[in-house]
PDB file of C-alpha atoms in Angstrom:
ATOM      1  CA  ASP A   9       5.593   0.400  24.171  1.00  0.00           C
ATOM      2  CA  ALA A  10       5.965   0.291  28.450  1.00  0.00           C
ATOM      3  CA  LYS A  11       3.225  -0.733  30.397  1.00  0.00           C
ATOM      4  CA  THR A  12       1.708   1.785  32.862  1.00  0.00           C
ATOM      5  CA  THR A  13      -0.197   1.071  36.267  1.00  0.00           C
ATOM      6  CA  GLN A  14      -2.405   3.283  37.600  1.00  0.00           C
ATOM      7  CA  PRO A  15      -4.652   3.103  40.729  1.00  0.00           C
ATOM      8  CA  THR A  16      -8.257   2.040  39.478  1.00  0.00           C
ATOM      9  CA  SER A  17      -9.904   5.040  41.253  1.00  0.00           C
ATOM     10  CA  MET A  18      -9.567   8.256  43.412  1.00  0.00           C
ATOM     11  CA  ASP A  19     -11.353  10.839  45.055  1.00  0.00           C
ATOM     12  CA  CYS A  20     -10.792  14.448  45.162  1.00  0.00           C
ATOM     13  CA  ALA A  21     -12.713  17.141  47.065  1.00  0.00           C
ATOM     14  CA  GLU A  22     -14.056  20.308  44.854  1.00  0.00           C
ATOM     15  CA  GLY A  23     -11.267  23.154  44.919  1.00  0.00           C
ATOM     16  CA  ARG A  24      -8.252  20.882  46.141  1.00  0.00           C
ATOM     17  CA  ALA A  25      -5.603  19.829  43.898  1.00  0.00           C
ATOM     18  CA  ALA A  26      -5.737  16.184  42.468  1.00  0.00           C
ATOM     19  CA  ASN A  27      -2.770  14.225  42.083  1.00  0.00           C
ATOM     20  CA  LEU A  28      -2.732  11.165  39.734  1.00  0.00           C
ATOM     21  CA  PRO A  29      -0.005   8.822  39.981  1.00  0.00           C
ATOM     22  CA  CYS A  30       1.346   6.369  37.211  1.00  0.00           C
ATOM     23  CA  ASN A  31       4.117   3.609  37.408  1.00  0.00           C
ATOM     24  CA  HIS A  32       6.063   3.078  34.193  1.00  0.00           C
ATOM     25  CA  SER A  33       9.143   1.260  35.445  1.00  0.00           C
ATOM     26  CA  THR A  34       9.940  -0.244  32.043  1.00  0.00           C
ATOM     27  CA  ILE A  35       9.888   3.197  29.911  1.00  0.00           C
ATOM     28  CA  SER A  36      12.848   3.808  27.402  1.00  0.00           C
ATOM     29  CA  GLY A  37      14.773   6.693  27.026  1.00  0.00           C
ATOM     30  CA  ASN A  38      12.947   7.814  23.872  1.00  0.00           C
ATOM     31  CA  GLU A  39       9.615   7.075  25.290  1.00  0.00           C
ATOM     32  CA  TYR A  40       6.998  10.126  25.973  1.00  0.00           C
ATOM     33  CA  VAL A  41       4.545  10.037  28.744  1.00  0.00           C
ATOM     34  CA  TYR A  42       0.831  11.294  27.770  1.00  0.00           C
ATOM     35  CA  TRP A  43      -2.142  11.545  29.472  1.00  0.00           C
ATOM     36  CA  TYR A  44      -5.687  11.973  28.663  1.00  0.00           C
ATOM     37  CA  ARG A  45      -8.832  11.800  30.244  1.00  0.00           C
ATOM     38  CA  GLN A  46     -12.401  10.639  29.290  1.00  0.00           C
ATOM     39  CA  ILE A  47     -15.866  11.872  30.246  1.00  0.00           C
ATOM     40  CA  HIS A  48     -18.449   9.723  29.768  1.00  0.00           C
ATOM     41  CA  SER A  49     -19.472   9.224  26.142  1.00  0.00           C
ATOM     42  CA  GLN A  50     -16.992  11.650  24.609  1.00  0.00           C
ATOM     43  CA  GLY A  51     -13.946  11.020  22.736  1.00  0.00           C
ATOM     44  CA  PRO A  52     -10.443  10.920  24.873  1.00  0.00           C
ATOM     45  CA  GLN A  53      -9.457  14.408  25.276  1.00  0.00           C
ATOM     46  CA  TYR A  54      -5.396  15.292  25.335  1.00  0.00           C
ATOM     47  CA  ILE A  55      -4.238  16.731  28.388  1.00  0.00           C
ATOM     48  CA  ILE A  56      -0.246  16.919  28.510  1.00  0.00           C
ATOM     49  CA  HIS A  57       2.906  15.339  27.654  1.00  0.00           C
ATOM     50  CA  GLY A  58       6.423  15.106  28.342  1.00  0.00           C
ATOM     51  CA  LEU A  59       9.647  13.261  27.875  1.00  0.00           C
ATOM     52  CA  LYS A  60      12.179  14.229  30.745  1.00  0.00           C
ATOM     53  CA  ASN A  61      11.147  17.510  32.131  1.00  0.00           C
ATOM     54  CA  ASN A  62       8.247  18.632  33.891  1.00  0.00           C
ATOM     55  CA  GLU A  63       5.612  20.358  31.890  1.00  0.00           C
ATOM     56  CA  THR A  64       2.715  22.787  32.759  1.00  0.00           C
ATOM     57  CA  ASN A  65      -0.134  23.958  30.361  1.00  0.00           C
ATOM     58  CA  GLU A  66      -3.583  25.396  30.991  1.00  0.00           C
ATOM     59  CA  MET A  67      -5.144  22.202  32.014  1.00  0.00           C
ATOM     60  CA  ALA A  68      -2.501  20.642  34.260  1.00  0.00           C
ATOM     61  CA  SER A  69       1.262  19.894  35.463  1.00  0.00           C
ATOM     62  CA  LEU A  70       3.172  16.679  34.663  1.00  0.00           C
ATOM     63  CA  ILE A  71       5.876  15.585  37.190  1.00  0.00           C
ATOM     64  CA  ILE A  72       8.148  13.058  35.948  1.00  0.00           C
ATOM     65  CA  THR A  73      10.645  11.688  38.098  1.00  0.00           C
ATOM     66  CA  GLU A  74      14.453  12.050  37.758  1.00  0.00           C
ATOM     67  CA  ASP A  75      14.480   8.130  36.904  1.00  0.00           C
ATOM     68  CA  ARG A  76      11.464   8.272  34.447  1.00  0.00           C
ATOM     69  CA  LYS A  77       9.848   5.250  36.105  1.00  0.00           C
ATOM     70  CA  SER A  78       6.926   7.277  37.401  1.00  0.00           C
ATOM     71  CA  SER A  79       4.862  10.507  37.074  1.00  0.00           C
ATOM     72  CA  THR A  80       2.213  12.252  38.565  1.00  0.00           C
ATOM     73  CA  LEU A  81      -0.741  14.417  36.832  1.00  0.00           C
ATOM     74  CA  ILE A  82      -1.639  17.557  38.843  1.00  0.00           C
ATOM     75  CA  LEU A  83      -5.012  19.222  38.499  1.00  0.00           C
ATOM     76  CA  PRO A  84      -4.352  21.980  40.567  1.00  0.00           C
ATOM     77  CA  HIS A  85      -7.929  23.170  41.784  1.00  0.00           C
ATOM     78  CA  ALA A  86     -10.087  20.351  40.874  1.00  0.00           C
ATOM     79  CA  THR A  87     -13.876  20.847  39.497  1.00  0.00           C
ATOM     80  CA  LEU A  88     -16.898  18.703  39.038  1.00  0.00           C
ATOM     81  CA  ARG A  89     -16.192  18.328  35.451  1.00  0.00           C
ATOM     82  CA  ASP A  90     -12.881  17.087  36.018  1.00  0.00           C
ATOM     83  CA  THR A  91     -14.783  13.788  37.091  1.00  0.00           C
ATOM     84  CA  ALA A  92     -13.386  11.238  34.290  1.00  0.00           C
ATOM     85  CA  VAL A  93     -11.140   8.453  33.539  1.00  0.00           C
ATOM     86  CA  TYR A  94      -7.639   9.324  33.229  1.00  0.00           C
ATOM     87  CA  TYR A  95      -5.193   7.501  31.365  1.00  0.00           C
ATOM     88  CA  CYS A  96      -1.350   7.717  31.493  1.00  0.00           C
ATOM     89  CA  ILE A  97       0.422   6.186  28.208  1.00  0.00           C
ATOM     90  CA  VAL A  98       3.794   5.683  27.210  1.00  0.00           C
ATOM     91  CA  LEU A  99       4.404   6.234  23.692  1.00  0.00           C
ATOM     92  CA  GLY A 100       7.629   5.743  21.389  1.00  0.00           C
ATOM     93  CA  VAL A 101       9.177   7.992  19.286  1.00  0.00           C
ATOM     94  CA  GLY A 102       9.897   7.753  15.600  1.00  0.00           C
ATOM     95  CA  GLY A 103       8.846   4.267  13.885  1.00  0.00           C
ATOM     96  CA  SER A 104       6.497   3.651  11.473  1.00  0.00           C
ATOM     97  CA  ASN A 105       3.711   2.745  14.101  1.00  0.00           C
ATOM     98  CA  TYR A 106       2.041   5.459  16.328  1.00  0.00           C
ATOM     99  CA  LYS A 107      -0.579   4.119  18.399  1.00  0.00           C
ATOM    100  CA  LEU A 108      -1.805   4.688  21.742  1.00  0.00           C
ATOM    101  CA  THR A 109      -2.235   1.581  23.967  1.00  0.00           C
ATOM    102  CA  PHE A 110      -5.004   2.597  26.670  1.00  0.00           C
ATOM    103  CA  GLY A 111      -5.186   0.878  30.020  1.00  0.00           C
ATOM    104  CA  LYS A 112      -8.025   0.669  32.216  1.00  0.00           C
ATOM    105  CA  GLY A 113      -6.883   4.331  33.778  1.00  0.00           C
ATOM    106  CA  THR A 114      -8.275   6.037  36.946  1.00  0.00           C
ATOM    107  CA  LEU A 115     -11.581   6.983  37.703  1.00  0.00           C
ATOM    108  CA  LEU A 116     -11.338  10.285  39.290  1.00  0.00           C
ATOM    109  CA  THR A 117     -14.494  11.617  41.409  1.00  0.00           C
ATOM    110  CA  VAL A 118     -14.700  15.109  41.916  1.00  0.00           C
ATOM    111  CA  ASN A 119     -16.884  15.436  45.055  1.00  0.00           C
ATOM    112  CA  PRO A 120     -18.528  18.754  46.231  1.00  0.00           C
TER     113      PRO A 120
ATOM    114  CA  ASP B  19     -10.564  26.230  15.441  1.00  0.00           C
ATOM    115  CA  ALA B  20     -12.619  23.120  14.493  1.00  0.00           C
ATOM    116  CA  GLY B  21     -11.839  19.863  16.198  1.00  0.00           C
ATOM    117  CA  VAL B  22     -11.978  16.592  14.644  1.00  0.00           C
ATOM    118  CA  THR B  23     -15.507  15.887  13.319  1.00  0.00           C
ATOM    119  CA  GLN B  24     -16.915  12.575  12.980  1.00  0.00           C
ATOM    120  CA  SER B  25     -20.101  11.633  10.759  1.00  0.00           C
ATOM    121  CA  PRO B  26     -22.482   9.916  11.619  1.00  0.00           C
ATOM    122  CA  THR B  27     -22.535  10.552  15.338  1.00  0.00           C
ATOM    123  CA  HIS B  28     -25.108   7.414  15.981  1.00  0.00           C
ATOM    124  CA  LEU B  29     -25.911   4.654  13.651  1.00  0.00           C
ATOM    125  CA  ILE B  30     -28.161   1.551  13.789  1.00  0.00           C
ATOM    126  CA  LYS B  31     -27.092  -1.327  11.334  1.00  0.00           C
ATOM    127  CA  THR B  32     -28.084  -5.341  10.864  1.00  0.00           C
ATOM    128  CA  ARG B  33     -25.663  -8.081  10.964  1.00  0.00           C
ATOM    129  CA  GLY B  34     -23.900  -8.731   7.579  1.00  0.00           C
ATOM    130  CA  GLN B  35     -24.431  -5.031   6.439  1.00  0.00           C
ATOM    131  CA  HIS B  36     -21.519  -2.713   5.351  1.00  0.00           C
ATOM    132  CA  VAL B  37     -20.779   0.558   7.287  1.00  0.00           C
ATOM    133  CA  THR B  38     -18.992   3.699   6.572  1.00  0.00           C
ATOM    134  CA  LEU B  39     -17.771   6.081   9.106  1.00  0.00           C
ATOM    135  CA  ARG B  40     -16.031   9.549   8.110  1.00  0.00           C
ATOM    136  CA  CYS B  41     -13.605  11.735   9.955  1.00  0.00           C
ATOM    137  CA  SER B  42     -12.462  15.081   9.124  1.00  0.00           C
ATOM    138  CA  PRO B  43      -9.148  15.923  11.040  1.00  0.00           C
ATOM    139  CA  ILE B  44      -8.161  19.341  12.499  1.00  0.00           C
ATOM    140  CA  SER B  45      -6.640  21.543   9.764  1.00  0.00           C
ATOM    141  CA  GLY B  46      -3.135  21.224   9.326  1.00  0.00           C
ATOM    142  CA  HIS B  47      -3.004  17.663  10.700  1.00  0.00           C
ATOM    143  CA  LYS B  48      -1.850  15.278   8.331  1.00  0.00           C
ATOM    144  CA  SER B  49      -2.355  12.035  10.165  1.00  0.00           C
ATOM    145  CA  VAL B  50      -5.456  10.334  11.091  1.00  0.00           C
ATOM    146  CA  SER B  51      -6.105   7.257  13.416  1.00  0.00           C
ATOM    147  CA  TRP B  52      -8.880   4.957  14.159  1.00  0.00           C
ATOM    148  CA  TYR B  53      -9.814   3.544  17.427  1.00  0.00           C
ATOM    149  CA  GLN B  54     -12.529   1.306  18.828  1.00  0.00           C
ATOM    150  CA  GLN B  55     -14.144   1.316  22.066  1.00  0.00           C
ATOM    151  CA  VAL B  56     -16.126  -1.201  23.410  1.00  0.00           C
ATOM    152  CA  LEU B  57     -18.273  -0.440  26.345  1.00  0.00           C
ATOM    153  CA  GLY B  58     -16.362  -0.419  29.751  1.00  0.00           C
ATOM    154  CA  GLN B  59     -12.861  -0.872  28.045  1.00  0.00           C
ATOM    155  CA  GLY B  60     -10.169   1.659  26.854  1.00  0.00           C
ATOM    156  CA  PRO B  61     -10.003   2.310  23.105  1.00  0.00           C
ATOM    157  CA  GLN B  62      -8.016  -0.092  20.953  1.00  0.00           C
ATOM    158  CA  PHE B  63      -6.167   0.861  18.016  1.00  0.00           C
ATOM    159  CA  ILE B  64      -7.418  -0.153  14.474  1.00  0.00           C
ATOM    160  CA  PHE B  65      -5.495   2.249  12.219  1.00  0.00           C
ATOM    161  CA  GLN B  66      -3.126   4.958  11.677  1.00  0.00           C
ATOM    162  CA  TYR B  67      -2.544   6.742   8.328  1.00  0.00           C
ATOM    163  CA  TYR B  68      -0.178   9.713   7.155  1.00  0.00           C
ATOM    164  CA  GLU B  69      -0.004  11.540   4.029  1.00  0.00           C
ATOM    165  CA  LYS B  70      -2.325   8.911   2.446  1.00  0.00           C
ATOM    166  CA  GLU B  71      -0.352   5.809   3.346  1.00  0.00           C
ATOM    167  CA  GLU B  72      -1.179   3.101   6.053  1.00  0.00           C
ATOM    168  CA  ARG B  73       1.153   3.518   8.816  1.00  0.00           C
ATOM    169  CA  GLY B  74      -0.040   0.945  11.144  1.00  0.00           C
ATOM    170  CA  ARG B  75      -2.738  -1.689  11.700  1.00  0.00           C
ATOM    171  CA  GLY B  76      -4.096  -2.916  15.109  1.00  0.00           C
ATOM    172  CA  ASN B  77      -5.196  -6.671  15.561  1.00  0.00           C
ATOM    173  CA  PHE B  78      -8.614  -6.200  13.864  1.00  0.00           C
ATOM    174  CA  PRO B  79      -9.871  -8.637  11.078  1.00  0.00           C
ATOM    175  CA  ASP B  80      -9.753  -7.835   7.120  1.00  0.00           C
ATOM    176  CA  ARG B  81     -13.248  -6.778   7.464  1.00  0.00           C
ATOM    177  CA  PHE B  82     -11.924  -3.519   8.612  1.00  0.00           C
ATOM    178  CA  SER B  83     -10.275  -0.951   5.920  1.00  0.00           C
ATOM    179  CA  ALA B  84      -9.696   2.395   5.893  1.00  0.00           C
ATOM    180  CA  ARG B  85      -8.382   5.381   3.678  1.00  0.00           C
ATOM    181  CA  GLN B  86      -7.044   8.624   3.807  1.00  0.00           C
ATOM    182  CA  PHE B  87      -7.976  11.039   1.003  1.00  0.00           C
ATOM    183  CA  PRO B  88      -5.661  14.118  -0.252  1.00  0.00           C
ATOM    184  CA  ASN B  89      -7.544  16.381   1.746  1.00  0.00           C
ATOM    185  CA  TYR B  90      -6.259  14.105   4.715  1.00  0.00           C
ATOM    186  CA  SER B  91     -10.032  13.267   5.843  1.00  0.00           C
ATOM    187  CA  SER B  92     -10.630   9.339   6.312  1.00  0.00           C
ATOM    188  CA  GLU B  93     -13.241   6.842   6.074  1.00  0.00           C
ATOM    189  CA  LEU B  94     -13.215   3.607   7.951  1.00  0.00           C
ATOM    190  CA  ASN B  95     -15.143   0.688   6.688  1.00  0.00           C
ATOM    191  CA  VAL B  96     -16.481  -2.415   8.224  1.00  0.00           C
ATOM    192  CA  ASN B  97     -17.933  -5.323   5.963  1.00  0.00           C
ATOM    193  CA  ALA B  98     -19.794  -8.039   7.178  1.00  0.00           C
ATOM    194  CA  LEU B  99     -21.055  -6.480  10.706  1.00  0.00           C
ATOM    195  CA  LEU B 100     -21.209  -8.818  13.551  1.00  0.00           C
ATOM    196  CA  LEU B 101     -23.034  -8.201  16.938  1.00  0.00           C
ATOM    197  CA  GLY B 102     -19.518  -7.465  18.334  1.00  0.00           C
ATOM    198  CA  ASP B 103     -18.794  -4.666  16.297  1.00  0.00           C
ATOM    199  CA  SER B 104     -20.773  -2.718  18.170  1.00  0.00           C
ATOM    200  CA  ALA B 105     -18.734   0.006  19.749  1.00  0.00           C
ATOM    201  CA  LEU B 106     -17.665   3.669  19.866  1.00  0.00           C
ATOM    202  CA  TYR B 107     -15.517   4.216  16.965  1.00  0.00           C
ATOM    203  CA  LEU B 108     -13.169   7.178  17.570  1.00  0.00           C
ATOM    204  CA  CYS B 109     -11.018   9.181  14.999  1.00  0.00           C
ATOM    205  CA  ALA B 110      -7.988  11.366  16.131  1.00  0.00           C
ATOM    206  CA  SER B 111      -5.659  13.341  14.080  1.00  0.00           C
ATOM    207  CA  SER B 112      -2.227  14.720  14.869  1.00  0.00           C
ATOM    208  CA  TRP B 113      -0.135  16.876  12.636  1.00  0.00           C
ATOM    209  CA  ALA B 114       2.749  14.355  12.562  1.00  0.00           C
ATOM    210  CA  ALA B 115       3.283  10.657  13.200  1.00  0.00           C
ATOM    211  CA  GLY B 116       5.869  10.440  15.627  1.00  0.00           C
ATOM    212  CA  GLY B 117       5.760  10.555  19.604  1.00  0.00           C
ATOM    213  CA  ASP B 118       5.923  14.291  20.228  1.00  0.00           C
ATOM    214  CA  SER B 119       2.755  14.952  18.329  1.00  0.00           C
ATOM    215  CA  PRO B 120      -0.552  14.556  20.256  1.00  0.00           C
ATOM    216  CA  LEU B 121      -3.436  12.886  18.961  1.00  0.00           C
ATOM    217  CA  HIS B 122      -6.837  14.784  19.110  1.00  0.00           C
ATOM    218  CA  PHE B 123      -9.831  12.701  19.384  1.00  0.00           C
ATOM    219  CA  GLY B 124     -13.346  13.475  17.971  1.00  0.00           C
ATOM    220  CA  ASN B 125     -16.469  12.269  20.104  1.00  0.00           C
ATOM    221  CA  GLY B 126     -16.704   9.182  17.858  1.00  0.00           C
ATOM    222  CA  THR B 127     -19.641   7.375  15.974  1.00  0.00           C
ATOM    223  CA  ARG B 128     -21.595   5.025  18.111  1.00  0.00           C
ATOM    224  CA  LEU B 129     -22.370   1.768  16.049  1.00  0.00           C
ATOM    225  CA  THR B 130     -25.055  -0.484  17.202  1.00  0.00           C
ATOM    226  CA  VAL B 131     -25.559  -3.874  15.399  1.00  0.00           C
ATOM    227  CA  THR B 132     -28.562  -5.557  15.728  1.00  0.00           C
TER     228      THR B 132
END
């Protein structure tokens, strides 16, 4: 699976959009971009994933560049409860081994 | 709908003992994976099971084993516990074993080895 690079930490004001970047320059054509977040002492929470097209769900939007070498997770109106570590993960399709490789992620702190 | 449930939530064991952790996947999910998360680090892959067969194994010693039952629930077993096995053990389920099937995690079992 391709490696990802994320900033160590970011701050965001409550009510504003939080834009979390992720670089995955070695991504292959059949690899998905996944985003998870983890709030202290809880299991990782699935947020969103995509292959080529931009995706949106009730939690967030995922913007993938045309060359697929980077992506941005957008939380449109951040709240204090969105403070968490956010993980960007690249995952291949098919095969017999389906595992998520977590890096260090980005600590997003939403400030009042 | 119930999410992934794990039991127990907390456990204290002594070095050398054996432990069994349990996981019930989301209804309809046929794949279960186990992860270990040591304090301050991201989760590390241990096992994946799909339709009761082992599909993948991470870089963990043979002291770690798992199985999946006909109802798709799963157990993780760890023998001869070491202090370094102290961690949050996470179970995740998905409806399939492929890349377009998100994993959904439980809140884990906190294991402390003394």
